[in-house]
């Protein structure tokens, strides 16, 4: 190594040294600092772009779903009204049917009762007729059996009248 | 501070120890600075990654101002590393100047014309290479004789002057800054305490100004780099 008195001369070696060392430093910085950071910046830019796209799509999707829900809600409201109307109509029908049935039943029962009463009256009348006939026959048989004198006859008539009175009362 | 540099000859080339040492130091600082900033890379940046991305965005915006996105992506890394290197090189001499036995050992390497002209040479070479790559050899050569063949000497002189001005501009600014810094320093120690008291604020003011100049010059160098490249890529 020598010390030169004048430094203001061309040191071409420095040029070579700087070119080579700068190149080495550039490669190292590229590999260790520039590439990872710019890759991440690019990735971030992509991610942001994607997120924006996704957000737009999601908003569109949500709007579509909301419209669909609204539509369905409107449909279900109409359906509910229809169901209530149907139920009301069915109820009314049922009510009038039950009332009609009740009316019919009542009429039938009434008629039946009338018929039964008539029957009972007929039966009772018939019974009474039979009783009178039997009595007449009894009386006749008793009259015939006994050779009746006036007193006996009188007694018989009295007892018969008595019996009638008893029978009536 | 100041003084001559150690040099040695190897294979017919002169090597300057001062430039080599300070260049190596700057490159180590640049590398470990950027290496430190780019640890723990995350999708959601924090700390060093934010600083790194801020620098990248800054240099990218310089490049994007001159060329389209596709072309800019090719040169964004070169602009980035050039800016960081020149910025730190410009500032190093303000913070650290080491001399030994009357000879400088460490200073701003950009205060040496050989170094700045080396970078200027790299930039101009890259711009010419880009011209050939993007426009083809024929398009590149036709740029030299545009608008007509009479302009060929003017164009050639312009290329040479671009090379010289780009390198010498940053050298002149940084060299002058450091020279004045050294002169104020000498003034401070010339007559004992009174001159130190007088020189201290001047030195501080000039250092602050030099930090500003160093940042500006790094920015100007990178901006002109992109201008030269874009002129070769797109034509005048």
Coordinates of C-alpha atoms in Angstrom, one line a residue:
Chain A
X1 CA 0.0 0.0 0.0
X2 CA 1.3 3.4 -0.8
X3 CA 0.1 6.9 0.1
X4 CA -0.2 9.2 -2.8
X5 CA 0.3 12.9 -2.3
X6 CA -2.5 13.8 -4.7
X7 CA -6.0 12.3 -4.2
X8 CA -7.4 14.2 -7.2
X9 CA -6.6 11.7 -9.8
X10 CA -8.8 9.1 -11.4
X11 CA -9.1 6.0 -9.4
X12 CA -10.6 3.7 -11.9
X13 CA -10.4 0.9 -9.4
X14 CA -13.0 2.6 -7.3
X15 CA -15.4 2.6 -10.2
X16 CA -15.0 -1.2 -10.5
X17 CA -15.3 -1.6 -6.7
X18 CA -18.5 0.5 -6.5
X19 CA -20.0 -1.3 -9.5
X20 CA -19.5 -4.7 -8.1
X21 CA -20.3 -3.9 -4.5
X22 CA -23.4 -1.9 -5.5
X23 CA -24.5 -4.8 -7.6
X24 CA -24.0 -7.2 -4.6
X25 CA -25.9 -4.9 -2.3
X26 CA -28.7 -4.5 -4.8
X27 CA -29.1 -8.2 -5.1
X28 CA -29.1 -8.7 -1.3
X29 CA -31.6 -5.9 -0.8
X30 CA -33.8 -7.2 -3.6
X31 CA -33.9 -10.6 -2.1
X32 CA -34.2 -9.8 1.6
X33 CA -36.1 -6.5 1.7
X34 CA -37.7 -5.4 -1.6
X35 CA -39.2 -8.6 -2.8
X36 CA -41.0 -9.6 0.4
X37 CA -42.3 -6.1 1.0
X38 CA -43.5 -5.5 -2.6
X39 CA -45.0 -9.0 -2.7
X40 CA -47.0 -8.2 0.4
X41 CA -48.0 -4.8 -1.0
X42 CA -49.2 -6.5 -4.2
X43 CA -51.0 -9.2 -2.2
X44 CA -52.6 -6.5 -0.1
X45 CA -53.7 -4.5 -3.2
X46 CA -55.2 -7.7 -4.6
X47 CA -56.9 -8.5 -1.4
X48 CA -58.4 -5.0 -1.2
X49 CA -59.6 -5.3 -4.8
X50 CA -61.1 -8.7 -4.0
X51 CA -62.7 -7.4 -0.9
X52 CA -64.3 -4.6 -2.8
X53 CA -65.6 -7.0 -5.4
X54 CA -66.9 -9.3 -2.8
X55 CA -68.6 -6.5 -0.9
X56 CA -70.4 -5.4 -4.1
X57 CA -71.5 -9.0 -4.8
X58 CA -72.6 -9.5 -1.2
X59 CA -74.6 -6.3 -1.3
X60 CA -76.3 -7.3 -4.5
X61 CA -77.0 -10.8 -3.1
X62 CA -78.4 -9.3 0.1
X63 CA -80.7 -6.9 -1.9
X64 CA -81.9 -9.8 -3.9
X65 CA -82.6 -11.9 -0.8
X66 CA -84.4 -9.0 0.8
X67 CA -86.6 -8.5 -2.2
X68 CA -87.3 -12.2 -2.2
X69 CA -88.2 -12.2 1.5
X70 CA -90.5 -9.2 0.9
X71 CA -92.2 -11.0 -1.9
X72 CA -92.6 -14.1 0.2
X73 CA -93.9 -12.0 3.1
X74 CA -96.5 -10.4 0.9
X75 CA -97.5 -13.9 -0.4
X76 CA -97.7 -15.3 3.1
X77 CA -99.9 -12.4 4.2
X78 CA -102.3 -13.1 1.4
X79 CA -102.2 -16.7 2.3
X80 CA -103.0 -16.0 5.9
X81 CA -105.9 -13.8 4.9
X82 CA -107.2 -16.6 2.7
X83 CA -106.8 -19.1 5.5
X84 CA -108.7 -16.9 7.9
X85 CA -111.5 -16.3 5.3
X86 CA -111.7 -20.0 4.6
X87 CA -111.9 -20.8 8.3
X88 CA -114.6 -18.2 8.8
X89 CA -116.6 -19.5 5.9
X90 CA -116.2 -23.1 7.1
X91 CA -117.3 -22.0 10.6
X92 CA -120.3 -20.3 9.2
X93 CA -121.2 -23.3 7.1
X94 CA -120.7 -25.6 10.0
X95 CA -122.8 -23.3 12.2
X96 CA -125.7 -23.2 9.8
X97 CA -125.5 -26.9 9.3
X98 CA -125.5 -27.6 13.0
X99 CA -128.5 -25.2 13.5
X100 CA -130.3 -26.9 10.6
X101 CA -129.6 -30.3 12.1
X102 CA -130.8 -29.2 15.5
X103 CA -134.0 -27.8 13.9
X104 CA -134.5 -31.0 12.1
X105 CA -133.9 -33.1 15.2
X106 CA -136.2 -31.0 17.2
X107 CA -139.0 -31.3 14.6
X108 CA -138.4 -35.1 14.4
X109 CA -138.5 -35.4 18.2
X110 CA -141.6 -33.3 18.4
X111 CA -143.3 -35.3 15.7
X112 CA -142.3 -38.5 17.5
X113 CA -143.6 -37.2 20.7
X114 CA -146.9 -36.3 19.1
X115 CA -147.2 -39.6 17.5
X116 CA -146.4 -41.3 20.8
X117 CA -149.0 -39.2 22.6
X118 CA -151.6 -40.1 20.0
X119 CA -150.7 -43.7 20.3
X120 CA -151.0 -43.6 24.0
X121 CA -154.4 -41.9 23.8
X122 CA -155.5 -44.5 21.3
X123 CA -154.2 -47.2 23.6
X124 CA -155.9 -45.7 26.6
X125 CA -159.2 -45.3 24.6
X126 CA -159.0 -48.9 23.4
X127 CA -158.3 -50.1 27.0
X128 CA -161.3 -48.2 28.3
X129 CA -163.5 -49.7 25.6
X130 CA -162.3 -53.2 26.6
X131 CA -162.9 -52.4 30.3
X132 CA -166.4 -51.3 29.6
X133 CA -167.0 -54.3 27.4
X134 CA -165.6 -56.6 30.1
X135 CA -167.7 -54.9 32.8
X136 CA -170.8 -55.3 30.7
X137 CA -170.0 -58.9 30.1
X138 CA -169.4 -59.4 33.9
X139 CA -172.6 -57.7 34.7
X140 CA -174.4 -59.7 32.2
X141 CA -172.9 -62.9 33.5
X142 CA -173.7 -62.0 37.1
X143 CA -177.3 -61.2 36.1
X144 CA -177.6 -64.4 34.3
X145 CA -176.0 -66.5 37.1
X146 CA -178.2 -65.2 39.8
X147 CA -182.0 -65.6 39.8
X148 CA -182.5 -62.3 41.0
X149 CA -185.3 -61.0 43.2
X150 CA -186.2 -57.4 43.5
X151 CA -184.2 -56.9 46.6
X152 CA -181.2 -58.6 45.2
X153 CA -181.7 -56.7 41.9
X154 CA -181.8 -53.5 43.9
X155 CA -178.7 -54.5 45.8
X156 CA -176.9 -55.4 42.6
X157 CA -177.8 -52.2 41.0
X158 CA -176.6 -50.2 44.0
X159 CA -173.4 -52.1 44.2
X160 CA -172.8 -51.6 40.6
X161 CA -173.5 -47.9 40.8
X162 CA -171.3 -47.8 43.9
X163 CA -168.6 -49.5 41.9
X164 CA -169.0 -47.1 39.1
X165 CA -168.8 -44.2 41.5
X166 CA -165.6 -45.8 42.9
X167 CA -164.3 -46.4 39.5
X168 CA -165.0 -42.8 38.5
X169 CA -163.4 -41.3 41.5
Chain B
X1 CA -11.0 15.5 8.4
X2 CA -9.8 16.6 5.1
X3 CA -6.4 15.6 3.8
X4 CA -5.4 13.1 1.2
X5 CA -6.6 9.5 0.8
X6 CA -4.8 6.3 0.9
X7 CA -4.5 4.7 -2.5
X8 CA -3.0 1.7 -4.0
X9 CA -2.4 0.2 -7.4
X10 CA -3.6 -3.2 -8.4
X11 CA -3.5 -4.5 -12.0
X12 CA -2.9 -1.0 -13.4
X13 CA -6.0 0.4 -11.6
X14 CA -5.8 2.9 -8.8
X15 CA -7.9 2.1 -5.7
X16 CA -8.8 4.6 -3.1
X17 CA -9.1 3.2 0.4
X18 CA -11.3 6.1 1.6
X19 CA -13.9 5.5 -1.1
X20 CA -13.8 1.8 -0.6
X21 CA -14.2 2.0 3.1
X22 CA -16.9 4.6 3.2
X23 CA -18.7 2.9 0.3
X24 CA -18.6 -0.4 2.1
X25 CA -19.8 1.2 5.3
X26 CA -22.7 2.9 3.4
X27 CA -23.7 -0.3 1.7
X28 CA -23.7 -2.2 5.0
X29 CA -25.8 0.5 6.6
X30 CA -28.2 0.5 3.6
X31 CA -28.5 -3.3 3.6
X32 CA -29.1 -3.6 7.4
X33 CA -31.4 -0.6 7.5
X34 CA -33.6 -2.1 4.8
X35 CA -33.1 -5.7 6.2
X36 CA -34.3 -4.5 9.6
X37 CA -37.3 -2.7 8.2
X38 CA -38.5 -5.7 6.2
X39 CA -38.7 -8.2 9.1
X40 CA -42.1 -9.6 10.1
X41 CA -43.8 -8.8 6.9
X42 CA -47.6 -8.8 7.5
X43 CA -50.7 -8.1 5.5
X44 CA -51.5 -5.3 8.0
X45 CA -48.2 -3.4 8.1
X46 CA -46.8 -2.0 11.3
X47 CA -43.5 -0.4 12.4
X48 CA -40.6 -0.9 10.1
X49 CA -42.7 -2.3 7.3
X50 CA -44.7 1.0 7.2
X51 CA -41.4 2.9 6.9
X52 CA -40.2 0.6 4.1
X53 CA -43.5 0.9 2.3
X54 CA -43.5 4.6 2.6
X55 CA -40.0 4.8 1.0
X56 CA -41.2 2.4 -1.7
X57 CA -44.3 4.5 -2.4
X58 CA -42.1 7.6 -2.5
X59 CA -39.7 6.3 -5.1
X60 CA -42.5 4.6 -7.0
X61 CA -44.2 7.9 -7.3
X62 CA -41.1 9.5 -8.7
X63 CA -40.9 6.7 -11.3
X64 CA -44.6 6.7 -12.1
X65 CA -44.4 10.5 -12.8
X66 CA -42.3 9.7 -15.8
X67 CA -43.6 6.5 -17.3
X68 CA -46.5 4.2 -17.5
X69 CA -47.3 1.5 -15.0
X70 CA -45.8 -1.5 -17.0
X71 CA -42.5 0.3 -17.7
X72 CA -42.3 1.8 -14.2
X73 CA -42.5 -1.6 -12.6
X74 CA -39.2 -2.5 -14.3
X75 CA -37.3 0.5 -12.9
X76 CA -39.0 1.0 -9.5
X77 CA -36.5 -1.2 -7.7
X78 CA -33.5 0.6 -9.3
X79 CA -35.0 4.0 -8.3
X80 CA -35.6 2.7 -4.8
X81 CA -32.2 1.4 -4.1
X82 CA -30.5 4.3 -5.8
X83 CA -32.5 6.8 -3.7
X84 CA -31.8 5.0 -0.4
X85 CA -28.1 4.6 -1.2
X86 CA -27.5 8.2 -2.3
X87 CA -29.5 9.5 0.6
X88 CA -27.6 7.6 3.2
X89 CA -24.3 8.3 1.4
X90 CA -25.1 12.1 1.4
X91 CA -25.9 12.1 5.1
X92 CA -23.0 9.9 6.2
X93 CA -20.4 12.6 5.7
X94 CA -22.4 15.0 7.9
X95 CA -22.5 12.6 10.8
X96 CA -19.3 10.7 10.5
X97 CA -15.9 11.8 9.0
X98 CA -13.0 9.7 10.1
X99 CA -9.4 10.7 9.4
X100 CA -6.2 9.2 10.5
X101 CA -2.7 10.5 10.3
X102 CA -3.7 13.4 8.1
X103 CA -5.6 11.1 5.7
X104 CA -9.3 10.7 5.3
X105 CA -10.7 7.3 5.9
X106 CA -14.5 7.7 6.0
X107 CA -16.6 10.4 4.5
X108 CA -19.6 10.8 2.1
X109 CA -18.6 8.7 -0.9
X110 CA -20.8 11.0 -3.0
X111 CA -18.4 13.8 -2.2
X112 CA -16.0 12.1 -4.7
X113 CA -16.6 12.7 -8.4
X114 CA -15.4 9.3 -9.4
X115 CA -18.2 7.7 -7.3
X116 CA -21.0 10.0 -8.5
X117 CA -19.8 9.6 -12.1
X118 CA -19.9 5.8 -11.6
X119 CA -23.5 6.0 -10.7
X120 CA -24.2 8.5 -13.5
X121 CA -22.5 6.0 -15.8
X122 CA -24.7 3.2 -14.6
X123 CA -27.8 5.3 -15.0
X124 CA -26.9 6.4 -18.6
X125 CA -25.9 2.9 -19.5
X126 CA -29.2 1.7 -18.2
X127 CA -31.1 4.4 -20.1
X128 CA -29.4 3.5 -23.4
X129 CA -30.0 -0.2 -22.8
X130 CA -33.7 0.5 -22.1
X131 CA -33.9 2.5 -25.3
X132 CA -32.7 -0.5 -27.2
X133 CA -34.9 -2.9 -25.3
X134 CA -38.1 -0.9 -25.7
X135 CA -37.7 0.6 -29.2
X136 CA -35.4 -1.9 -30.8
X137 CA -31.9 -1.1 -32.1
X138 CA -33.3 0.7 -35.1
X139 CA -35.6 2.9 -33.1
X140 CA -32.9 3.6 -30.6
X141 CA -30.5 4.8 -33.4
X142 CA -33.1 6.8 -35.1
X143 CA -33.6 8.8 -31.9
X144 CA -30.0 9.9 -32.2
X145 CA -30.6 11.5 -35.6
X146 CA -34.0 13.1 -34.8
X147 CA -35.4 15.4 -36.0
X148 CA -32.7 15.1 -38.7
X149 CA -29.2 13.9 -39.3
X150 CA -27.7 17.4 -38.7
X151 CA -28.7 17.0 -35.0
X152 CA -26.5 14.0 -34.5
X153 CA -23.5 15.9 -33.0
X154 CA -25.9 17.8 -30.8
X155 CA -27.5 14.7 -29.6
X156 CA -24.2 13.0 -28.9
X157 CA -23.0 16.0 -26.9
X158 CA -26.2 16.0 -25.0
X159 CA -25.7 12.4 -24.0
X160 CA -22.2 13.3 -22.7
X161 CA -23.4 16.3 -20.9
X162 CA -26.2 14.3 -19.3
X163 CA -23.5 11.9 -18.0
X164 CA -21.3 14.7 -16.7
X165 CA -24.0 16.9 -15.2
X166 CA -25.8 14.1 -13.5
X167 CA -22.7 12.9 -11.7
X168 CA -21.1 16.3 -11.1
X169 CA -24.3 17.9 -9.7
X170 CA -24.6 15.7 -6.7
X171 CA -20.8 15.6 -6.3
X172 CA -20.6 19.4 -6.3
X173 CA -23.4 19.8 -3.7
X174 CA -22.2 17.2 -1.3
X175 CA -18.5 18.1 -1.7
X176 CA -19.1 21.8 -1.1
X177 CA -21.2 21.0 1.9
X178 CA -18.5 18.9 3.4
X179 CA -15.8 21.3 2.5
X180 CA -17.6 24.1 4.2
X181 CA -18.3 21.9 7.2
X182 CA -14.6 21.2 7.4
X183 CA -13.7 24.9 7.1
X184 CA -16.1 25.9 9.8
X185 CA -14.6 23.1 11.9
X186 CA -11.1 24.5 11.3
X187 CA -12.4 27.9 12.2
X188 CA -13.8 26.6 15.5
X189 CA -10.4 25.3 16.6
X190 CA -8.3 28.2 15.3
X191 CA -8.4 30.6 18.3
X192 CA -9.6 28.6 21.2
X193 CA -12.9 29.0 23.0
X194 CA -14.3 32.2 21.5
X195 CA -14.2 30.7 18.0
X196 CA -15.7 27.5 19.1
X197 CA -18.7 29.4 20.6
X198 CA -19.0 31.4 17.3
X199 CA -18.5 28.4 15.0
X200 CA -20.9 26.0 16.8
X201 CA -24.2 27.5 15.7
X202 CA -22.8 28.1 12.2
X203 CA -21.8 24.5 12.0
X204 CA -25.2 23.3 13.3
X205 CA -27.0 25.5 10.8
X206 CA -24.9 24.3 7.9
X207 CA -25.3 20.7 9.0
X208 CA -29.0 21.1 9.0
X209 CA -28.9 22.7 5.6
X210 CA -26.6 19.9 4.3
X211 CA -29.1 17.3 5.5
X212 CA -31.7 19.1 3.4
X213 CA -29.3 19.4 0.4
X214 CA -28.4 15.7 0.7
X215 CA -32.1 14.7 0.6
X216 CA -32.8 17.0 -2.3
X217 CA -29.8 15.9 -4.3
X218 CA -30.8 12.2 -3.8
X219 CA -34.3 13.1 -5.0
X220 CA -33.0 15.1 -7.9
X221 CA -30.6 12.3 -9.0
X222 CA -33.4 9.7 -9.0
X223 CA -35.8 12.0 -10.7
X224 CA -33.3 12.8 -13.5
X225 CA -32.6 9.1 -13.7
X226 CA -36.2 8.4 -14.5
X227 CA -36.4 11.3 -16.9
X228 CA -33.4 10.0 -18.9
X229 CA -34.7 6.5 -19.0
X230 CA -38.2 7.6 -20.0
X231 CA -36.8 9.8 -22.7
X232 CA -35.0 6.8 -24.1
X233 CA -38.1 4.6 -23.7
X234 CA -40.7 7.0 -25.1
X235 CA -38.5 9.3 -27.3
X236 CA -38.2 13.0 -26.8

